[in-house]
CSV table of C-alpha atoms and ligand atoms in Angstrom, one decimal:
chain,number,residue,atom,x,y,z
A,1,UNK,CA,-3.4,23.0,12.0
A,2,UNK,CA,-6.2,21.9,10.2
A,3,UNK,CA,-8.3,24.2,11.7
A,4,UNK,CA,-6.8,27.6,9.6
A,5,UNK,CA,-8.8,26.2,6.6
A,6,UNK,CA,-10.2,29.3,4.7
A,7,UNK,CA,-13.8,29.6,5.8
A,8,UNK,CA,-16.2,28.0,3.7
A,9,UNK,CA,-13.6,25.6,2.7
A,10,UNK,CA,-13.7,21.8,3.6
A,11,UNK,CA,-10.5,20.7,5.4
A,12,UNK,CA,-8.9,17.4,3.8
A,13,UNK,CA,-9.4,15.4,7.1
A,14,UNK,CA,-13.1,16.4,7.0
A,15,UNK,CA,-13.3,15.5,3.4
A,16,UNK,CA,-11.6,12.6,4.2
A,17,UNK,CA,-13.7,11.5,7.5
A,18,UNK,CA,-17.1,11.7,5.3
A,19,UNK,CA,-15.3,10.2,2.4
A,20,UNK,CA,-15.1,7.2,5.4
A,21,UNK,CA,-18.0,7.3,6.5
A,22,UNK,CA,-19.7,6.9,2.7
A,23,UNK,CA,-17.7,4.4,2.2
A,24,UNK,CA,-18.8,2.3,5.4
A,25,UNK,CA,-22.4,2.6,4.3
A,26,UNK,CA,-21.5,1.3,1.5
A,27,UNK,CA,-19.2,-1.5,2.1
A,28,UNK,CA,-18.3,-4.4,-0.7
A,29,UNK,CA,-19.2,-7.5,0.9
A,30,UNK,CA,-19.0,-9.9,-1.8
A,31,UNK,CA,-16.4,-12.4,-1.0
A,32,UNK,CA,-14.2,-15.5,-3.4
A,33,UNK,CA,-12.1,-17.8,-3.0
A,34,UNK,CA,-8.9,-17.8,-4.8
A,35,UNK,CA,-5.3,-19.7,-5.1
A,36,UNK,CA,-2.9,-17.8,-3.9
A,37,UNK,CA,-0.8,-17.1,-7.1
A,38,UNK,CA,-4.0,-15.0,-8.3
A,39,UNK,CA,-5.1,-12.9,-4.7
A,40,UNK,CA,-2.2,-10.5,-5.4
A,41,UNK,CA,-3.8,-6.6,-4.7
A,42,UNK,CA,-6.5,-8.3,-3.0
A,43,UNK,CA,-8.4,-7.8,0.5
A,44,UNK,CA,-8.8,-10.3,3.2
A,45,UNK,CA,-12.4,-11.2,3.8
A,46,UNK,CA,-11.4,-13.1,6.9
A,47,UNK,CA,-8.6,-13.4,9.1
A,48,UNK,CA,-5.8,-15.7,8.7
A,49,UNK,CA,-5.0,-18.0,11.8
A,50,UNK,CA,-2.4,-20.2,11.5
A,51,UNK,CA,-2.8,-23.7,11.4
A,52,UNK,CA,0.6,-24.9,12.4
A,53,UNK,CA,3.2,-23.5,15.0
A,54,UNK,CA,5.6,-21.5,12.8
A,55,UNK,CA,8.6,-22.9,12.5
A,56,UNK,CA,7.0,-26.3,13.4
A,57,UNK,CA,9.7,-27.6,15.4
A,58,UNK,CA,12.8,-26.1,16.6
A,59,UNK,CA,15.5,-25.8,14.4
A,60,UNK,CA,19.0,-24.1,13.7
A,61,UNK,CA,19.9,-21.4,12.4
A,62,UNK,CA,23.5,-22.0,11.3
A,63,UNK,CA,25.6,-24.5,9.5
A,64,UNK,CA,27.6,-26.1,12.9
A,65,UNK,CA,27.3,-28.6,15.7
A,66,UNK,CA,24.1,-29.0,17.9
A,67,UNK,CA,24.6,-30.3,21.7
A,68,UNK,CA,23.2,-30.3,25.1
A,69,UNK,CA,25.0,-27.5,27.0
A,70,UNK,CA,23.9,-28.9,30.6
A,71,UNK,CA,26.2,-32.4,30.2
A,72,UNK,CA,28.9,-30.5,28.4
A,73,UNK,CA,31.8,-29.5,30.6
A,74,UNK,CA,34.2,-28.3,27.9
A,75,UNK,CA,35.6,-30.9,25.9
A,76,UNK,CA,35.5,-31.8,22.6
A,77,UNK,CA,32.5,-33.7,21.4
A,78,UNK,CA,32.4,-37.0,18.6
A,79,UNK,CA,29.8,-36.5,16.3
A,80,UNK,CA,27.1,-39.0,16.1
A,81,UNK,CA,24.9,-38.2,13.8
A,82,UNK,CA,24.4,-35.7,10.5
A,83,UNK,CA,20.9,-33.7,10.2
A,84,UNK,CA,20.2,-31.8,6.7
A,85,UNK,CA,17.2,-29.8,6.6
A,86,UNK,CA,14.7,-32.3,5.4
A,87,UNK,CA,15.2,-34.4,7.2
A,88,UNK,CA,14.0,-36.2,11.1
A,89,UNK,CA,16.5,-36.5,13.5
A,90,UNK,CA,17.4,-39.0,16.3
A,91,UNK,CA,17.2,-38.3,19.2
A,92,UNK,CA,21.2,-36.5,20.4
A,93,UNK,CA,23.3,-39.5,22.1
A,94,UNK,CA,24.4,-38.4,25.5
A,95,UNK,CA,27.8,-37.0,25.3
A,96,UNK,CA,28.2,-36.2,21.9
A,97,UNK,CA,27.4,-33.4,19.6
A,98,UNK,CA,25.3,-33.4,16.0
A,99,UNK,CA,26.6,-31.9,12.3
A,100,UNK,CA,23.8,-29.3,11.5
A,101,UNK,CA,22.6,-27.5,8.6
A,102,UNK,CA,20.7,-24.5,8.6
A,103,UNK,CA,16.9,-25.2,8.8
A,104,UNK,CA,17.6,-28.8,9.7
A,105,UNK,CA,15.3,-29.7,13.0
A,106,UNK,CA,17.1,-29.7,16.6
A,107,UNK,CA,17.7,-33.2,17.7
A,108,UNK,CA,16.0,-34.0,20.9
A,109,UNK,CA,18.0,-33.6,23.9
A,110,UNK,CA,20.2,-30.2,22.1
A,111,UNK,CA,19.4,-26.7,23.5
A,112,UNK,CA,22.4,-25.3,21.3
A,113,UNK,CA,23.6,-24.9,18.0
A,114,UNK,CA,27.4,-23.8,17.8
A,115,UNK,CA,28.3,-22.1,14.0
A,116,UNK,CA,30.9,-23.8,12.5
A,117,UNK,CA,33.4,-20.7,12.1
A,118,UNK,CA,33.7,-21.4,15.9
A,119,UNK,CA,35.1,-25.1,15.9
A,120,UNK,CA,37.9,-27.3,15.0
A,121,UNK,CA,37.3,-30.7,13.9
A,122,UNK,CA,40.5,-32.6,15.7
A,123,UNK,CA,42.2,-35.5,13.8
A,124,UNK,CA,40.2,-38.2,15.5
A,125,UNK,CA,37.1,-36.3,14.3
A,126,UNK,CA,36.2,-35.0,17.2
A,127,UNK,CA,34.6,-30.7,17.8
A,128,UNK,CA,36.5,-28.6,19.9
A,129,UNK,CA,34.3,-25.5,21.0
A,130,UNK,CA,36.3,-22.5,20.8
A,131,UNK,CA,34.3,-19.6,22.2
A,132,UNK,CA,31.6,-19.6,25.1
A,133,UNK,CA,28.7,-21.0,24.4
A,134,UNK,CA,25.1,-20.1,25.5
A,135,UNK,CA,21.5,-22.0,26.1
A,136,UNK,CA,19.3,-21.9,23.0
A,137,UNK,CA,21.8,-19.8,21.0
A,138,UNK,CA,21.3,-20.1,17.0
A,139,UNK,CA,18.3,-22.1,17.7
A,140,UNK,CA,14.8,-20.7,16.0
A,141,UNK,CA,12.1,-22.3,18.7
A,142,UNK,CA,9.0,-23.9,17.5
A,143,UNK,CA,6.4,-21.5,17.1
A,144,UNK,CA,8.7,-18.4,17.2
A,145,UNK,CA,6.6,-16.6,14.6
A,146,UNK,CA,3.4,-17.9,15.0
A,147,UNK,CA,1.1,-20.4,17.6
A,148,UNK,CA,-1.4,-22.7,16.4
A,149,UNK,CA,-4.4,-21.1,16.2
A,150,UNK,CA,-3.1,-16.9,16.1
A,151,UNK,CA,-4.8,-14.9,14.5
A,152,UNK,CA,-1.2,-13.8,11.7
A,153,UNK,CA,-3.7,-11.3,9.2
A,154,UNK,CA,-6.5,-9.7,10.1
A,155,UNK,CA,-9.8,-9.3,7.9
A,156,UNK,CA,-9.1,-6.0,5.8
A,157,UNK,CA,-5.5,-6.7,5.1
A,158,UNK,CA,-4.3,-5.9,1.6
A,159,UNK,CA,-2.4,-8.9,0.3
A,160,UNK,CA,1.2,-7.6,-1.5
A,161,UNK,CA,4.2,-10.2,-2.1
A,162,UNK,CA,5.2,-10.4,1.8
A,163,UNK,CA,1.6,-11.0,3.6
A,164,UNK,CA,1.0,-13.7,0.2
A,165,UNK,CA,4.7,-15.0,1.3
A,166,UNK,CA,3.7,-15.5,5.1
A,167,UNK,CA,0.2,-16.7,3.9
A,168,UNK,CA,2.3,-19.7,2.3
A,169,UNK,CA,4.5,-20.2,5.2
A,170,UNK,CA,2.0,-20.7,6.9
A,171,UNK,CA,0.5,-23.7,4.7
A,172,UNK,CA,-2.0,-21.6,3.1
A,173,UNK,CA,-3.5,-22.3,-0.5
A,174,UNK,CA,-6.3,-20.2,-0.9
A,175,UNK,CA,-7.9,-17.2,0.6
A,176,UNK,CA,-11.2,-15.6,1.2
A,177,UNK,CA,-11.4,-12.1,-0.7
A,178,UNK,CA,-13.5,-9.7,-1.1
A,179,UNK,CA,-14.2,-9.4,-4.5
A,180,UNK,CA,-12.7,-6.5,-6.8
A,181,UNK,CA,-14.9,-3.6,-7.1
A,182,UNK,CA,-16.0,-2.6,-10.6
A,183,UNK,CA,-14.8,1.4,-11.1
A,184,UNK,CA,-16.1,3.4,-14.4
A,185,UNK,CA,-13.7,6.0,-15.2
A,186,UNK,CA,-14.8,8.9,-17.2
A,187,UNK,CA,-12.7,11.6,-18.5
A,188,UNK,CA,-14.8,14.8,-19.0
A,189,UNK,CA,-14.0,17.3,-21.9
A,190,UNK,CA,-13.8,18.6,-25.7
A,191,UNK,CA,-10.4,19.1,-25.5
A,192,UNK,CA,-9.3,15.4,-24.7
A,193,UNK,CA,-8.2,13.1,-27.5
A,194,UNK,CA,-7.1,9.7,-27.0
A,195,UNK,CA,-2.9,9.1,-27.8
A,196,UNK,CA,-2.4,7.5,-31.1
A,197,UNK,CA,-4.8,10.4,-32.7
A,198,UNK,CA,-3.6,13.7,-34.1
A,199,UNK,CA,-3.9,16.4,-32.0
A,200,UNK,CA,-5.9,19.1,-33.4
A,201,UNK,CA,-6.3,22.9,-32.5
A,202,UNK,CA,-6.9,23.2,-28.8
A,203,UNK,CA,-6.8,19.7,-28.0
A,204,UNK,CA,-4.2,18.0,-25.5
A,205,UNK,CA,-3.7,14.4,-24.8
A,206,UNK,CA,-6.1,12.4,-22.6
A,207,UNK,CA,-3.3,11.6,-19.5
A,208,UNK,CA,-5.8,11.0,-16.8
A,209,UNK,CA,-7.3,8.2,-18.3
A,210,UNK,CA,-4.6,6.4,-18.3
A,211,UNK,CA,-3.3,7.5,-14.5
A,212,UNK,CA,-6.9,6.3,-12.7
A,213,UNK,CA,-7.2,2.8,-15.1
A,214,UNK,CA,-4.2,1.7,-14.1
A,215,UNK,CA,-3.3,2.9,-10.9
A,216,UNK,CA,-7.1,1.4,-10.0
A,217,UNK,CA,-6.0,-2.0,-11.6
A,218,UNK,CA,-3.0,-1.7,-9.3
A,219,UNK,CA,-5.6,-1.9,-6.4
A,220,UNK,CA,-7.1,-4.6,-7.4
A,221,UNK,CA,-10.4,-2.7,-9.4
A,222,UNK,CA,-11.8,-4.1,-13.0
A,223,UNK,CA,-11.8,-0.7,-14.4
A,224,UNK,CA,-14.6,0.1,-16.4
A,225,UNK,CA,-13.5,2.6,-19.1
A,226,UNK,CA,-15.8,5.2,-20.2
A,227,UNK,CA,-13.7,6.9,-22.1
A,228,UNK,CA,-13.7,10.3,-23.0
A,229,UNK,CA,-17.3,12.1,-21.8
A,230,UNK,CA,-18.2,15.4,-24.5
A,231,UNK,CA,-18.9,18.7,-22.6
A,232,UNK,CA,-22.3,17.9,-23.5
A,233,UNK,CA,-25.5,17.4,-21.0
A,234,UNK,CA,-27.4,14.7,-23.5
A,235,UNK,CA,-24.5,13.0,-24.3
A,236,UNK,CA,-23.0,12.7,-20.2
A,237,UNK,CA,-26.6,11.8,-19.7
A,238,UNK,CA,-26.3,8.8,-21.8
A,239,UNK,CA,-23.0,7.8,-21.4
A,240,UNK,CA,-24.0,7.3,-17.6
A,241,UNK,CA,-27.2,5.3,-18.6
A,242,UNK,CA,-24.8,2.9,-20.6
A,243,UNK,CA,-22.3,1.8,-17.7
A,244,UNK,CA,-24.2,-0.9,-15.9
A,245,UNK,CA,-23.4,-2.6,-12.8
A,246,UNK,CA,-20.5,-0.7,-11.3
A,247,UNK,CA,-19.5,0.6,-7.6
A,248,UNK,CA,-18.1,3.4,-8.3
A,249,UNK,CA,-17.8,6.1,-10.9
A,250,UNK,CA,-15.0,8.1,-10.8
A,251,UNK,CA,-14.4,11.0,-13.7
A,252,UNK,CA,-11.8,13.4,-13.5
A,253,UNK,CA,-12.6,17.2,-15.0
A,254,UNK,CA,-15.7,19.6,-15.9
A,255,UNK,CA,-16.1,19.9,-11.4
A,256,UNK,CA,-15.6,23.6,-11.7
A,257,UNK,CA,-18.8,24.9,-11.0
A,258,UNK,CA,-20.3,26.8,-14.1
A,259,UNK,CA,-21.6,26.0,-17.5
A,260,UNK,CA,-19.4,23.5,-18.2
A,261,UNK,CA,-20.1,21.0,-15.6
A,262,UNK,CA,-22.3,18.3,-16.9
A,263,UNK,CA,-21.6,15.7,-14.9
A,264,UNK,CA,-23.5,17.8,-12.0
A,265,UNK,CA,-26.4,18.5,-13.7
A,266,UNK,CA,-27.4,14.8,-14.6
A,267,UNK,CA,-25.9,13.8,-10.9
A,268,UNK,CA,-28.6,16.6,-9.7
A,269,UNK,CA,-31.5,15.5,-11.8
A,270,UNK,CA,-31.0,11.8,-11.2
A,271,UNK,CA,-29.3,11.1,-7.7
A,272,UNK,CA,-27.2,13.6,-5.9
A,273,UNK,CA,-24.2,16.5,-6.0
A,274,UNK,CA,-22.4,17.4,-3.4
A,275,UNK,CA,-19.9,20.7,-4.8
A,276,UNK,CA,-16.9,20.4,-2.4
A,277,UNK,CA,-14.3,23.1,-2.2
A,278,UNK,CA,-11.3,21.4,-0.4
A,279,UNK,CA,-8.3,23.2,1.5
A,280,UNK,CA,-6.5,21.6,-0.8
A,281,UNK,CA,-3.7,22.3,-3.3
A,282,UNK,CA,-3.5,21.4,-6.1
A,283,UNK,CA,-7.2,19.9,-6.3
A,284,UNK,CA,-9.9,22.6,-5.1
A,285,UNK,CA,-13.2,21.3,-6.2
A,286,UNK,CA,-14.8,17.8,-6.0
A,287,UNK,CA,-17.6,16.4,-6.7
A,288,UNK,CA,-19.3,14.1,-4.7
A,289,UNK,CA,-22.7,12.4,-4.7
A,290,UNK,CA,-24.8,9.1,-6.6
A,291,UNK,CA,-25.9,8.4,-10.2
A,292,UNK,CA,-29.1,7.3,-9.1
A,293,UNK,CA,-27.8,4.6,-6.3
A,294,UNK,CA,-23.7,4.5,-7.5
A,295,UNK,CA,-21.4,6.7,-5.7
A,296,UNK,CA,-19.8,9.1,-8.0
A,297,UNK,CA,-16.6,10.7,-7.0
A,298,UNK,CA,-15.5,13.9,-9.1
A,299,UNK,CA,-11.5,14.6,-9.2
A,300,UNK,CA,-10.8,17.8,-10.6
A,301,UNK,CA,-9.1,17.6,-14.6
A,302,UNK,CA,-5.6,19.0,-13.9
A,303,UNK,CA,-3.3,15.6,-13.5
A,304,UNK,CA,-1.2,17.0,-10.7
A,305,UNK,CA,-4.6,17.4,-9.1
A,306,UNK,CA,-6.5,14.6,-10.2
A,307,UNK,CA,-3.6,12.4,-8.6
A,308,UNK,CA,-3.6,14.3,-5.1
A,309,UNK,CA,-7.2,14.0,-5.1
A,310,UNK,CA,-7.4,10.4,-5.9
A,311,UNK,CA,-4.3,10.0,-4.2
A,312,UNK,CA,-6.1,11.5,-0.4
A,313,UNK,CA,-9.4,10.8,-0.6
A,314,UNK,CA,-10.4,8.7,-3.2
A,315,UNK,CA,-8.1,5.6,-2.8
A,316,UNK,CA,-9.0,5.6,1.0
A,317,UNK,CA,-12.3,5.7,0.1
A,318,UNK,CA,-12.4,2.3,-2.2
A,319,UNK,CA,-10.1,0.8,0.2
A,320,UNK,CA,-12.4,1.1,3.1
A,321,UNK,CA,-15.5,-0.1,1.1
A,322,UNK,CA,-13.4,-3.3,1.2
A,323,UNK,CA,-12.6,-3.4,4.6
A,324,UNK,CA,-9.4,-2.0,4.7
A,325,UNK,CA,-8.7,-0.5,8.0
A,326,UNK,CA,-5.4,1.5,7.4
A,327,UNK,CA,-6.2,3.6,4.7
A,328,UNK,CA,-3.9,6.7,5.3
A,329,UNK,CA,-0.7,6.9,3.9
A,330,UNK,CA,2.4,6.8,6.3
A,331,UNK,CA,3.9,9.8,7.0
A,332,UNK,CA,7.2,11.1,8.3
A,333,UNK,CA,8.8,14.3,8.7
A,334,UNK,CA,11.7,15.6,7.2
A,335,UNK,CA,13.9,18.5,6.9
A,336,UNK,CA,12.5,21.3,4.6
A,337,UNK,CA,15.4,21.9,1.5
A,338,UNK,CA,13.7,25.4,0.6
A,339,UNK,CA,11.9,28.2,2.3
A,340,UNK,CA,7.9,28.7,2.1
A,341,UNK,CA,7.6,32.2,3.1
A,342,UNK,CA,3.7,32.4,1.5
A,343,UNK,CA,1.6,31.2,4.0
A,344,UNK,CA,-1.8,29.6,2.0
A,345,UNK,CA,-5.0,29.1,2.5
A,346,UNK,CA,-5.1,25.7,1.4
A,347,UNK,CA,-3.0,22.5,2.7
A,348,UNK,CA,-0.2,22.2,-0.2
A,349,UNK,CA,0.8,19.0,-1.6
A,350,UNK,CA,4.2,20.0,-2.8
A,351,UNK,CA,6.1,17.1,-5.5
A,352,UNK,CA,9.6,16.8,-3.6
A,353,UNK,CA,12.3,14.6,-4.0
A,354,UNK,CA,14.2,13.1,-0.9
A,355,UNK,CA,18.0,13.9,-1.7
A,356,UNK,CA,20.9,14.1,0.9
A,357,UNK,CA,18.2,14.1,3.9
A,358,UNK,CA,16.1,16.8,2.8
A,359,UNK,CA,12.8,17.3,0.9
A,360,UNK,CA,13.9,19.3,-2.2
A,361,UNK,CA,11.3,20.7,-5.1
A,362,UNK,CA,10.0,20.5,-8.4
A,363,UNK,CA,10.9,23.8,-10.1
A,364,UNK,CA,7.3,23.6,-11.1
A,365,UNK,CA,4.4,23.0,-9.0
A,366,UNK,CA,1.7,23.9,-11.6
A,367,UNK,CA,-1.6,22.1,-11.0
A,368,UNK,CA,-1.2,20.4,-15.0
A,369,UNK,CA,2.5,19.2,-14.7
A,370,UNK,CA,2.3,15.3,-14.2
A,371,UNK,CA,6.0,15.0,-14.5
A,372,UNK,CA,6.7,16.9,-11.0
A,373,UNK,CA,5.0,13.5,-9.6
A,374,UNK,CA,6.9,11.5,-12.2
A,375,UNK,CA,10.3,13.0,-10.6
A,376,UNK,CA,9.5,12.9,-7.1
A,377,UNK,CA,9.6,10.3,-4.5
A,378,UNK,CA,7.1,11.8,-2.5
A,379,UNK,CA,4.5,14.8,-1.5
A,380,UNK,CA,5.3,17.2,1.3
A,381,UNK,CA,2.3,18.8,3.1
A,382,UNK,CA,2.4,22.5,3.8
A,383,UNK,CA,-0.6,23.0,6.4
A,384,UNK,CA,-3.0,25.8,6.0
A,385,UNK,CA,-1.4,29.1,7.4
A,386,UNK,CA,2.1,27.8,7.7
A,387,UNK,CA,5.3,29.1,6.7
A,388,UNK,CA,8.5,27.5,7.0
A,389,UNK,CA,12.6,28.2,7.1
A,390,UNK,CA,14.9,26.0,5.1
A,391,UNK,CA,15.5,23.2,7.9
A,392,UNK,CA,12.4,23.3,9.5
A,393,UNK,CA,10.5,19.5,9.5
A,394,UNK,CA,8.2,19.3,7.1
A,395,UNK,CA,5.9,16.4,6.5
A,396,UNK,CA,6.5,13.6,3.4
A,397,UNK,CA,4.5,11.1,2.4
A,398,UNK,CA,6.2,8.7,0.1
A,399,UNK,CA,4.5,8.1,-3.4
A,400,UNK,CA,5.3,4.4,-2.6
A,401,UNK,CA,2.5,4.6,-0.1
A,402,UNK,CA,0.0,5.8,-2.2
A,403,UNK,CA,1.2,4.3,-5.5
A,404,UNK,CA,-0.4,0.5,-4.6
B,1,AMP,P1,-11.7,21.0,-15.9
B,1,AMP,O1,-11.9,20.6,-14.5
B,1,AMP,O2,-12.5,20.2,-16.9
B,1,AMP,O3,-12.0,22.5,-16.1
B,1,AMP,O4,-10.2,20.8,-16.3
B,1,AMP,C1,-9.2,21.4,-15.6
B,1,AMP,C2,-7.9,21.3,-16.5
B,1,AMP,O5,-7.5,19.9,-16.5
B,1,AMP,C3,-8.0,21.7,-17.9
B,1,AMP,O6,-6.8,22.3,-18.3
B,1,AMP,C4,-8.2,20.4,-18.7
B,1,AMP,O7,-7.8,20.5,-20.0
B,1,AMP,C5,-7.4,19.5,-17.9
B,1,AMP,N1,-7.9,18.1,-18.0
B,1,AMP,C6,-9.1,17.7,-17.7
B,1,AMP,N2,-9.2,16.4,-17.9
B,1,AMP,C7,-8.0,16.0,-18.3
B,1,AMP,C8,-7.5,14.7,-18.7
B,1,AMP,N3,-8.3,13.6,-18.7
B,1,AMP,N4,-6.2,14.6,-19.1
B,1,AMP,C9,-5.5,15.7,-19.1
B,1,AMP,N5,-5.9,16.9,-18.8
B,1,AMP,C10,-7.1,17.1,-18.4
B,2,MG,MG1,-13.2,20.2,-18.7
């Protein structure tokens, strides 16, 4: 598929692998140590193993009656003792059964935990069993989700509510990091004005900004705001003398080859530009290359494209400079709700919403309309050369996936 890219432009999974591969020689090693309340976005800088057997002991998964199926022929059972999560049990007196709580541990000598919906207490007090009954059933065995000593996370892992939630299960306060990469964000051109000023002739609101600083913070970046760069070669020159110690600079606009693009001339006189025309669309040209020793990464000005640009290439890229292994969104595909009867030269990244099990359209695709992303739940990907009927499987990557 990838292979029908127009000659002399770069396919996304070649931009992509040398994206990688930049990013490898360029890794950010630094690591901290923080509680767990504040390593939400963060990386793992080394694995987690677990340090207990998870759950610890065997316990029950139902409110009911524990009791040793091999002595039990049948009968009903007197209770002999009452076990609330919490709390230690004694060991289960031969012949009788144990009240239970969910989460409470299994008394020695019980292999089963009966729920209560299936029992009658008799008069005397006694449990009558009143459906078959099976060995270990409603019983979580020590160590069912992890062993002492398993690796549970791997170094690279990107820590979100869940893998923070296990990471506390498992008796975990703080973890090693690696530390957050500082990103200087630049947004290149006369016409941009900050919101909160007038807008005067020619001028439109500065949107991109906002979109890189905070879906950046979102993955766990100090965002370095640069503001807006002039289309002017002394004053890009400065502003790029001014930013200090960062990892990456990432602007969005002025790639487009030609007068206007500053930002190349002062990467070309002090580090270096790399002009890349991408298969892509929206999102042609990007620049990529070093201000003296910090990568740069261009994204072209149009938001739609600035997001499927940072969206591809540039958020894999910062992920793997921390380690992160699985940088590609997941994908799935889906049934087509509209017919593509242009077949392109470039891979389209086509704003769709999943509605009644079909990817359906934004009425308009335009390279500067932010709000087809705002309304959809996800991109479809046309390949190069491909057409398609209404039906046909298409494939969707959910914004969710590239969103954190
Ligand atoms: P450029 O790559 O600078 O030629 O910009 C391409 C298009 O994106 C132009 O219509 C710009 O006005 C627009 N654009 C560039 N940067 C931004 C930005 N930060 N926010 C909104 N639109 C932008
Ligand atoms: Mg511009």
């Amino acid at each position: 598929m990838s292979g029908d890219a127009r000659p002399g432009l770069l396919s996304v999974e070649a931009a992509l692998a040398q994206l990688l591969a930049l990013a490898e020689q360029a890794p950010i090693l630094d690591r901290e140590t923080l509680p767990l309340a504040e390593a939400q976005g963060r990386v793992l800088a080394e694995p987690l193993v677990a340090g207990l057997d998870l759950p610890p002991w065997p316990n029950s998964a139902m409110d009911g009656y524990a009791l040793r199926l091999a002595d039990w022929q049948g009968e009903p059972l007197r209770v002999s003792q009452r076990i609330l999560a919490g709390q230690a049990p004694e060991p289960l007196e031969p012949g009788s059964c144990a009240r239970i709580f969910t989460g409470a541990p299994l008394p020695e000598g019980a292999d089963c935990v009966e729920m209560q919906e299936n029992t009658e207490v008799l008069a005397d007090g006694r449990v009558r069993f009143l459906a078959p009954l099976k060995a270990g059933q409603n019983v979580r065995p020590r160590g069912q989700e992890a062993r002492l000593g398993e690796q549970v996370l791997d170094a690279g892992t990107r820590l979100g509510p869940v893998q923070l939630g296990l990471c506390a299960s498992l008796g975990a306060a703080r973890l090693v990091v690696r530390r957050r990469p500082r990103v200087a964000v630049l947004s290149t051109g006369d016409e941009l004005v900050e919101p909160g000023q007038p807008l005067g002739p020619g001028q439109i609101y500065n949107s991109n900004r906002r979109l890189l600083g905070s879906w950046l913070e979102r993955l766990g970046c100090t965002v370095v705001d640069a503001g807006i760069l002039p289309d002017d070669l002394a004053r890009t020159r400065a502003r790029l003398a001014e930013l200090g110690d960062v990892d990456l600079i990432l602007s969005s606009g002025g790639v487009s080859v030609g007068e206007a693009d500053f930002l190349g001339k002062v990467l070309r006189e002090e580090g270096e530009l790399m002009l890349w025309k991408l298969a892509i669309k929206p999102g042609k040209p990007l620049t990529v290359g070093h201000y003296q020793s910090v990568p740069v990464i261009g994204l072209p000005g149009n938001p739609a494209s600035t997001l499927v640009t940072f969206a591809l290439l540039a958020r894999p890229y910062l992920l793997r400079r921390l380690g992160v292994a699985k940088v590609t969104p997941l994908r799935f595909p889906v049934p087509a709700g509209f017919a593509w009867n242009r077949a392109g030269s470039r891979r389209e990244y086509l704003r769709a919403r999943f509605e009644l099990g079909r990817a359906v359209l934004y009425p308009n695709q335009s390279s500067g309309v932010l709000r087809s992303v705002s309304w959809a739940d996800g991109l479809v990907e046309i390949p190069e050369g491909r057409t398609l009927v209404e039906g046909e499987p298409v494939d969707f990557i959910p914004l969710s996936e590239l969103l954190v």
